[in-house]
Coordinates of C-alpha atoms and ligand atoms in Angstrom, one line a residue:
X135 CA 29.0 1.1 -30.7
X136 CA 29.8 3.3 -33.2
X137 CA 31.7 0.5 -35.3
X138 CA 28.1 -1.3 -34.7
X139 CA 25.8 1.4 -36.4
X140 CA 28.8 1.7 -39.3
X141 CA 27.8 -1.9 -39.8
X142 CA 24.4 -1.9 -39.4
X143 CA 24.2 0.8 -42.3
X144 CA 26.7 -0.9 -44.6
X145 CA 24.6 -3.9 -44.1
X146 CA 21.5 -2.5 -45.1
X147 CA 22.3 -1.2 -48.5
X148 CA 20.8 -3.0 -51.2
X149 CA 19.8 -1.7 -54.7
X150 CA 16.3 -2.5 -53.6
X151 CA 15.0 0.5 -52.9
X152 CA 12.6 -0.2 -50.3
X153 CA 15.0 -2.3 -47.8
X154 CA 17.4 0.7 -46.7
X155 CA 14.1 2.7 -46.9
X156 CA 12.5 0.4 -44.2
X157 CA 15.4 -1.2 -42.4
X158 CA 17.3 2.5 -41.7
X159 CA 13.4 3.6 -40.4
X160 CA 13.4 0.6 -37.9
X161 CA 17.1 0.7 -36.7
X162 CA 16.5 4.4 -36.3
X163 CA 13.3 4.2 -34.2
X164 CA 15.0 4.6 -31.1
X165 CA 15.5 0.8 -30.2
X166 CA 18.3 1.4 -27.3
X167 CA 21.4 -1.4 -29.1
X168 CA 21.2 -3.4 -25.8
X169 CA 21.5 -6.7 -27.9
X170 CA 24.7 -5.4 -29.3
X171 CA 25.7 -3.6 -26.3
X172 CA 25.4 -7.0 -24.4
X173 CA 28.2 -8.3 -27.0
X174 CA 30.1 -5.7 -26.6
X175 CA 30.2 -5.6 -23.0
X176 CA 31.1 -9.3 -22.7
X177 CA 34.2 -9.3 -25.4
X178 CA 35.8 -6.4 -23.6
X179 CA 35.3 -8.4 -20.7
X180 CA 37.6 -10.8 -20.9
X181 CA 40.0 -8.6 -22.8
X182 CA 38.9 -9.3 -26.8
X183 CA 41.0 -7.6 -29.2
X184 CA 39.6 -9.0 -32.3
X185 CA 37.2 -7.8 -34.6
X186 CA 34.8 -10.1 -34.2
X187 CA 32.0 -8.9 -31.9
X188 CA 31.3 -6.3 -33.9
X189 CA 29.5 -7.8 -37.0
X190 CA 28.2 -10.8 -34.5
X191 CA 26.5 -8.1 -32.5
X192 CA 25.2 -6.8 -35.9
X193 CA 23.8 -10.2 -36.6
X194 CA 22.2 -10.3 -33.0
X195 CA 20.3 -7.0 -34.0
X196 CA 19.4 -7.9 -37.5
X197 CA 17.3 -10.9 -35.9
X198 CA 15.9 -8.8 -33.0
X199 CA 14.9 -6.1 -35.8
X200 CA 13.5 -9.0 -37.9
X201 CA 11.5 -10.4 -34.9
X202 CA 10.1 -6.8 -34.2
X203 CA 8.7 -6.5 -38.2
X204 CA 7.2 -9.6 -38.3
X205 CA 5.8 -9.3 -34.6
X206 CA 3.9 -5.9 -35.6
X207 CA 2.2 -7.5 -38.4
X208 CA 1.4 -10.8 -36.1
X209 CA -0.3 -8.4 -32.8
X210 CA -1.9 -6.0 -35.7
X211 CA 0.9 -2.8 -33.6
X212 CA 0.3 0.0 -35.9
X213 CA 2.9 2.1 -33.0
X214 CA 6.1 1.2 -31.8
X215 CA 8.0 3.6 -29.9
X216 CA 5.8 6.7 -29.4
X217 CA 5.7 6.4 -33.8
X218 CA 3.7 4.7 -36.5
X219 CA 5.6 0.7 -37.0
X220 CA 6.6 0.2 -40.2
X221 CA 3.9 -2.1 -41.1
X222 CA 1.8 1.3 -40.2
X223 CA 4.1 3.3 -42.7
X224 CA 4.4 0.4 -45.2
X225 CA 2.0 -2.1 -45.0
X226 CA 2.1 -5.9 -43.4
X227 CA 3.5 -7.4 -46.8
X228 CA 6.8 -5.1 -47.4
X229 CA 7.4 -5.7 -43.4
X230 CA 7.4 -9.1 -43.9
X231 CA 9.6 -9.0 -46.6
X232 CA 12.1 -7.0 -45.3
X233 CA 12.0 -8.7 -42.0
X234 CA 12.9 -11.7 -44.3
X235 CA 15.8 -9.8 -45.5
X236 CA 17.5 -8.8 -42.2
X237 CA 16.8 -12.4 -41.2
X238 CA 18.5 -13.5 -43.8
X239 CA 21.3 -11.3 -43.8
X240 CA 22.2 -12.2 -40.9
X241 CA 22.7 -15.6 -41.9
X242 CA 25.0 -14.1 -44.8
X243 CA 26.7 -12.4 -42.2
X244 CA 27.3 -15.5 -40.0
X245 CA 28.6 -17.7 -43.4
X246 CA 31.3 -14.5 -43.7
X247 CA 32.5 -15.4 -39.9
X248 CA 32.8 -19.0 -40.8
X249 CA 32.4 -20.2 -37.6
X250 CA 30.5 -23.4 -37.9
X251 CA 29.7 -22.9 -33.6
X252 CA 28.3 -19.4 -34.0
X253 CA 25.7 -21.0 -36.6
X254 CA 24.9 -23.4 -34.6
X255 CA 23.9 -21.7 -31.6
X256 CA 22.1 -18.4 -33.5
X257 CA 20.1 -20.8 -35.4
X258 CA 19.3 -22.7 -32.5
X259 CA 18.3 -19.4 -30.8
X260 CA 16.5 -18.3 -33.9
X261 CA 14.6 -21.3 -33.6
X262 CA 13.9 -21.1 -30.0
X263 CA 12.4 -17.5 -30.6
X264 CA 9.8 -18.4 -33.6
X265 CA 9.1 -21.3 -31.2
X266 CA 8.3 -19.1 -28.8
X267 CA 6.3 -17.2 -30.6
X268 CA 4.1 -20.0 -31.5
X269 CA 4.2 -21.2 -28.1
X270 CA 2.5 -17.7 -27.1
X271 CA 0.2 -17.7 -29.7
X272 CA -1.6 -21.3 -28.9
X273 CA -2.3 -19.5 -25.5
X274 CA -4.0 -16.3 -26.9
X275 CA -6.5 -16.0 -23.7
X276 CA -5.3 -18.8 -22.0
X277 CA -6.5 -17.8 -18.6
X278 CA -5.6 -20.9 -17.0
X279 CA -2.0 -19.9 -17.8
X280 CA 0.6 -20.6 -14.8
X281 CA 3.5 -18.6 -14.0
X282 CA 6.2 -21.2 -14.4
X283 CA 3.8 -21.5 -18.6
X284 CA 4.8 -17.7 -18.6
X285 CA 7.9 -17.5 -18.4
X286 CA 8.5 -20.6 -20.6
X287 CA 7.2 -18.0 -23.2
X288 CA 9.3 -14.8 -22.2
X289 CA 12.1 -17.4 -22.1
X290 CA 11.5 -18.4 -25.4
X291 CA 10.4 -15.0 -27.6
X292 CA 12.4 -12.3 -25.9
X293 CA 15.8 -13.8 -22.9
X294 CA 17.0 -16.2 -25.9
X295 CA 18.4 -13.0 -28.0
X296 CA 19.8 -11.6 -24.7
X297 CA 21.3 -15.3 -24.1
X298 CA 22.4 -15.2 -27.4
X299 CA 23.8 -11.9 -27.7
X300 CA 26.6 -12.2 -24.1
X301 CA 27.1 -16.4 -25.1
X302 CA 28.6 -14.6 -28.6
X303 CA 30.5 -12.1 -26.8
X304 CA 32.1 -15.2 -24.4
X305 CA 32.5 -17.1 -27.5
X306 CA 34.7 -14.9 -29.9
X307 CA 36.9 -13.8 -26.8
X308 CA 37.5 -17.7 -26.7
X309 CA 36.6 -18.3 -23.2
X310 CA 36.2 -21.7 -21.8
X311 CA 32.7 -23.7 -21.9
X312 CA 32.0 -23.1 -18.2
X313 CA 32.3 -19.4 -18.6
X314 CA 30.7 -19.0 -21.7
X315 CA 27.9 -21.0 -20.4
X316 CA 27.6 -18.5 -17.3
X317 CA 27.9 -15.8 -19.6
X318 CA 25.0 -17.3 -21.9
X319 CA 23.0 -17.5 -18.0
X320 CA 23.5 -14.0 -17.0
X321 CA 22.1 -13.2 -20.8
X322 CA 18.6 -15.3 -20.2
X323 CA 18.4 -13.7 -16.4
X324 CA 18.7 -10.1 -17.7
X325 CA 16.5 -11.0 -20.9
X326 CA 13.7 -12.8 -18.4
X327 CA 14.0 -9.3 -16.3
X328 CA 13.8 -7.3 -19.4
X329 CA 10.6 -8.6 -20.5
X330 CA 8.9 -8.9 -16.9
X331 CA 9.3 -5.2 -16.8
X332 CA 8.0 -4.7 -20.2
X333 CA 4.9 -7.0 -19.2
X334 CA 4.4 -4.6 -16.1
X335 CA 4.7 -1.7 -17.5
X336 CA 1.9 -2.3 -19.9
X337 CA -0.5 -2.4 -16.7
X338 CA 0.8 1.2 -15.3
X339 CA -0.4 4.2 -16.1
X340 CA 2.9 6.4 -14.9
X341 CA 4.5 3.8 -18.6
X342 CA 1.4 5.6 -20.5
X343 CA 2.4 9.1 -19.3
X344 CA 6.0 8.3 -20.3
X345 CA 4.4 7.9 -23.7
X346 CA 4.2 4.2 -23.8
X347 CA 0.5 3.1 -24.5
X348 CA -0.9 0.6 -21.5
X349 CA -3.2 -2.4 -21.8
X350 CA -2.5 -3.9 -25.2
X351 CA -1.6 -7.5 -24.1
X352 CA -4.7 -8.5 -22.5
X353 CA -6.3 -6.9 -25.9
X354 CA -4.1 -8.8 -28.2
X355 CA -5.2 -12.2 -25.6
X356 CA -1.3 -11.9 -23.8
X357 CA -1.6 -13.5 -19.9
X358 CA 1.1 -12.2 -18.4
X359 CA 1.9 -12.3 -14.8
X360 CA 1.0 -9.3 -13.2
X361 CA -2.7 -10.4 -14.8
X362 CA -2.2 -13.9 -13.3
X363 CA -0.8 -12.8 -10.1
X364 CA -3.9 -10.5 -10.0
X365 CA -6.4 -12.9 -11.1
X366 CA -5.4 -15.5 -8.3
X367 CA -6.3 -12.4 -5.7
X368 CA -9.7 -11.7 -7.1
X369 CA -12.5 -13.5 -8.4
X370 CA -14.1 -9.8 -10.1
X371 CA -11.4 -10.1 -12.5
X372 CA -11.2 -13.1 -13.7
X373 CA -14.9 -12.8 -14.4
X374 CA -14.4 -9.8 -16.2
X375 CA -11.4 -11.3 -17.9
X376 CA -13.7 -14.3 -19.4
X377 CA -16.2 -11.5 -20.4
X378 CA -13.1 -9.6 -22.4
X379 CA -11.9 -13.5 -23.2
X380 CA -15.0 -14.4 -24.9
X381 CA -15.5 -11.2 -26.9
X382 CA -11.9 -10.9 -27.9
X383 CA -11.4 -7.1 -27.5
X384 CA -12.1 -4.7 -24.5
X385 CA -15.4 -2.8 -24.7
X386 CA -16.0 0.7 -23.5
X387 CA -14.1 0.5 -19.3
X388 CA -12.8 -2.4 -19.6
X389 CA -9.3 -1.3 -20.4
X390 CA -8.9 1.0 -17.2
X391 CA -10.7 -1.1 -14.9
X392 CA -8.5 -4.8 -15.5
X393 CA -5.6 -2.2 -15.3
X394 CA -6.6 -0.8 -12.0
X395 CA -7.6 -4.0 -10.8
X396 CA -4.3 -5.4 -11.8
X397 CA -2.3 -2.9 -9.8
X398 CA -5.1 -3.3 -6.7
X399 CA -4.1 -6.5 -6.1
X400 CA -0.4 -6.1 -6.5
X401 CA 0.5 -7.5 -10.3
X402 CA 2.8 -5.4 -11.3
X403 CA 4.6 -5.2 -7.7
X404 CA 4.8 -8.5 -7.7
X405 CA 6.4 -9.2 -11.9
X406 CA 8.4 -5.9 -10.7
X407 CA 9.9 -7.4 -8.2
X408 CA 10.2 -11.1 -10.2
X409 CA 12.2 -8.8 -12.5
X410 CA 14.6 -7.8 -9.9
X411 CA 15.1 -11.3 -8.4
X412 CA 16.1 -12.1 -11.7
X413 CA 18.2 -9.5 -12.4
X414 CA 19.8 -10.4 -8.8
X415 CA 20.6 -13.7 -10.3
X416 CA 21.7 -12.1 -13.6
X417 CA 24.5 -9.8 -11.2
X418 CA 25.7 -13.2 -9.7
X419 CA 26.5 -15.4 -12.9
X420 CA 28.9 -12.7 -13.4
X421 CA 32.7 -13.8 -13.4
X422 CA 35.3 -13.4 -10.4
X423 CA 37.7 -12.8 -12.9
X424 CA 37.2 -10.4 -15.0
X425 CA 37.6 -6.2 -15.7
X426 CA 36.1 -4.6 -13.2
X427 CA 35.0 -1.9 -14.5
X428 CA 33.1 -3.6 -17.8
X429 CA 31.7 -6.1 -14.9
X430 CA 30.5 -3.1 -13.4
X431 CA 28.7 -1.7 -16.2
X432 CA 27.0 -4.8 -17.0
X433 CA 25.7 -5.2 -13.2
X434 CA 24.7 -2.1 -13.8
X435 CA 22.8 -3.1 -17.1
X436 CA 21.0 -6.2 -15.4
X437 CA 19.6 -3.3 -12.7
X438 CA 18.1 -0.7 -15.7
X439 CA 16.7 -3.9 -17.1
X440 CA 15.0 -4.7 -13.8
X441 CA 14.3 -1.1 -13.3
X442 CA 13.5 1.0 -16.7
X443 CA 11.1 3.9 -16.4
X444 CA 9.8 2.8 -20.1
Ligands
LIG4 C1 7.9 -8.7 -28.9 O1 7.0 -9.1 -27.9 C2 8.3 -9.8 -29.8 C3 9.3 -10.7 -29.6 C4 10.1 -10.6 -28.3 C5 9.7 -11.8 -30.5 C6 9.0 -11.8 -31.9 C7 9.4 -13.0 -32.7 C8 8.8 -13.4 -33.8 C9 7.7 -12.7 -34.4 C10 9.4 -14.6 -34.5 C11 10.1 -14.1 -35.8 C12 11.2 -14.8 -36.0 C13 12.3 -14.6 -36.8 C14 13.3 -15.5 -36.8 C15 12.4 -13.4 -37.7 P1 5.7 -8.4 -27.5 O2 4.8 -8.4 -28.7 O3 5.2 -8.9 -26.3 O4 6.3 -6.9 -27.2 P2 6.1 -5.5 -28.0 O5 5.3 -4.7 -27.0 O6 7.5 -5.0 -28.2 O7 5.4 -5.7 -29.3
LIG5 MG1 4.1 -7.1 -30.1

């Protein structure tokens, strides 16, 4: 991990001023290098003794950072982390920009591995993930939203990166297709976890006095399961969800009562424990043959994913 952060800077420096400025401020906000971690992980694996994962894992971060500039500016997040975003520092247009530049880079980055596979399959990913994104947006208060609809979208924005990040790790430690394709599956499981608990933690207040602020999806017109677990259990919601629908932001209550209404009728239980099946699933794509002590850690890191105070 260290070798990744040596990268990470040395591929941030650029005479433009503002870029090292910017990308050191968002690679430095405390984001916990699970992407690259992931890589890591899976090369040592099965043994890797090249050089390889290192800038791949780089190039899996760069696109996550990327995806986290431009996705501030697209849900108006002046706060990520407990701090001010860097669209809150710098304004929407240089976040853009320099999300544009890590996106990019990472591209540069790829062309210097020349493998024609690993472009293939972060592009696709890449692709997948602004997909995604659109996907979500074209159901901004779409309160008719189903589960399986849901997790199309978490599938899509945020378990593709995850995918992509172990599929790389499989991929430069030259395993064979069947593996890496497990590999690739225990990526989207943990990555589909991952995001479940993120979902449920914005509907408890115990994630707000960990310092994570609650009750921004439904404000930003995200239906996400533990609402649509909830709203199937009680007609009072939904009607006051078509109220918040309608207006497009919460007005005075509204915030604590959905969340306390959400948790009433068991929402974030149940995408809690969604999270864990799928980080159950994650633990058994897991290979028979492998170092134990690696497969350990990354059971261990489908569990936190499934399980993260924050
Ligand atoms: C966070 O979700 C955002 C994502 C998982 C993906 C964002 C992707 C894009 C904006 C597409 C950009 C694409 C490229 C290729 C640069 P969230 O808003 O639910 O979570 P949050 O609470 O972390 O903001
Ligand atoms: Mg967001």
């Amino acid at each position: 991990m260290q070798l990744v952060d040596t990268c990470i800077h040395h591929n941030l420096q650029s005479d433009i001023m503002m870029i090292p400025a910017i990308g050191h401020y968002i690679v430095n906000s405390g984001g916990k290098r699970l992407r690259p971690l992931l890589t890591l992980l899976t090369a040592k694996l099965f043994a890797y003794q090249g050089e390889r994962h290192v800038p791949l894992s780089v190039v899996v971060e760069f696109i996550h950072t990327a995806s986290l500039l431009h996705d501030d500016v697209v849900d108006s997040s002046d706060h990520r982390r407990g701090a001010p975003s860097a669209n809150g520092v710098w304004g929407n247009q240089a976040s853009v920009l320099v999300g544009d530049y890590l996106f990019s880079r990472a591209f540069q980055m790829m062309v210097a591995d020349g493998d024609m596979a690993m472009l293939k399959l972060m592009s696709d990913v890449t692709n997948a993930l602004a997909e995604g994104e659109v996907l979500q947006l074209s159901r901004t208060f779409h309160l008719q939203m189903t589960e399986a609809e849901c997790l199309e979208v978490i599938e899509r924005k945020t378990a593709v990166l995850f995918k992509a990040a172990t599929e790389v790790g499989a991929h430069v430690a030259g395993q064979a297709e069947r593996v890496v394709v497990d590999m690739a599956a225990y990526g989207m499981c943990l990555g589909v976890a991952f995001q479940l608990m993120d979902d449920a933690l914005d509907y408890l207040a115990a994630a707000e006095d960990a310092g994570k602020p609650v009750g921004h999806d439904l404000e930003e017109g995200k239906i996400t399961l533990p609402l649509i677990y909830a709203m199937q259990q009680d007609q009072a919601l939904v009607a006051r969800v078509e109220i918040v629908a309608e207006r497009g932001c919460y007005e005075a209550g509204d915030r604590e009562w959905v969340r306390a209404k959400v948790v009433e009728n068991g929402g974030v239980d149940y995408a809690m424990q969604r999270a864990k099946d799928y980080a159950e699933r994650a633990k058994c794509l897991l290979p028979e043959q492998a170092n134990v002590e690696v497969k350990q850690l990354l059971a261990d890191l489908a569990d936190f994913s499934a399980h993260r105070p924050y």
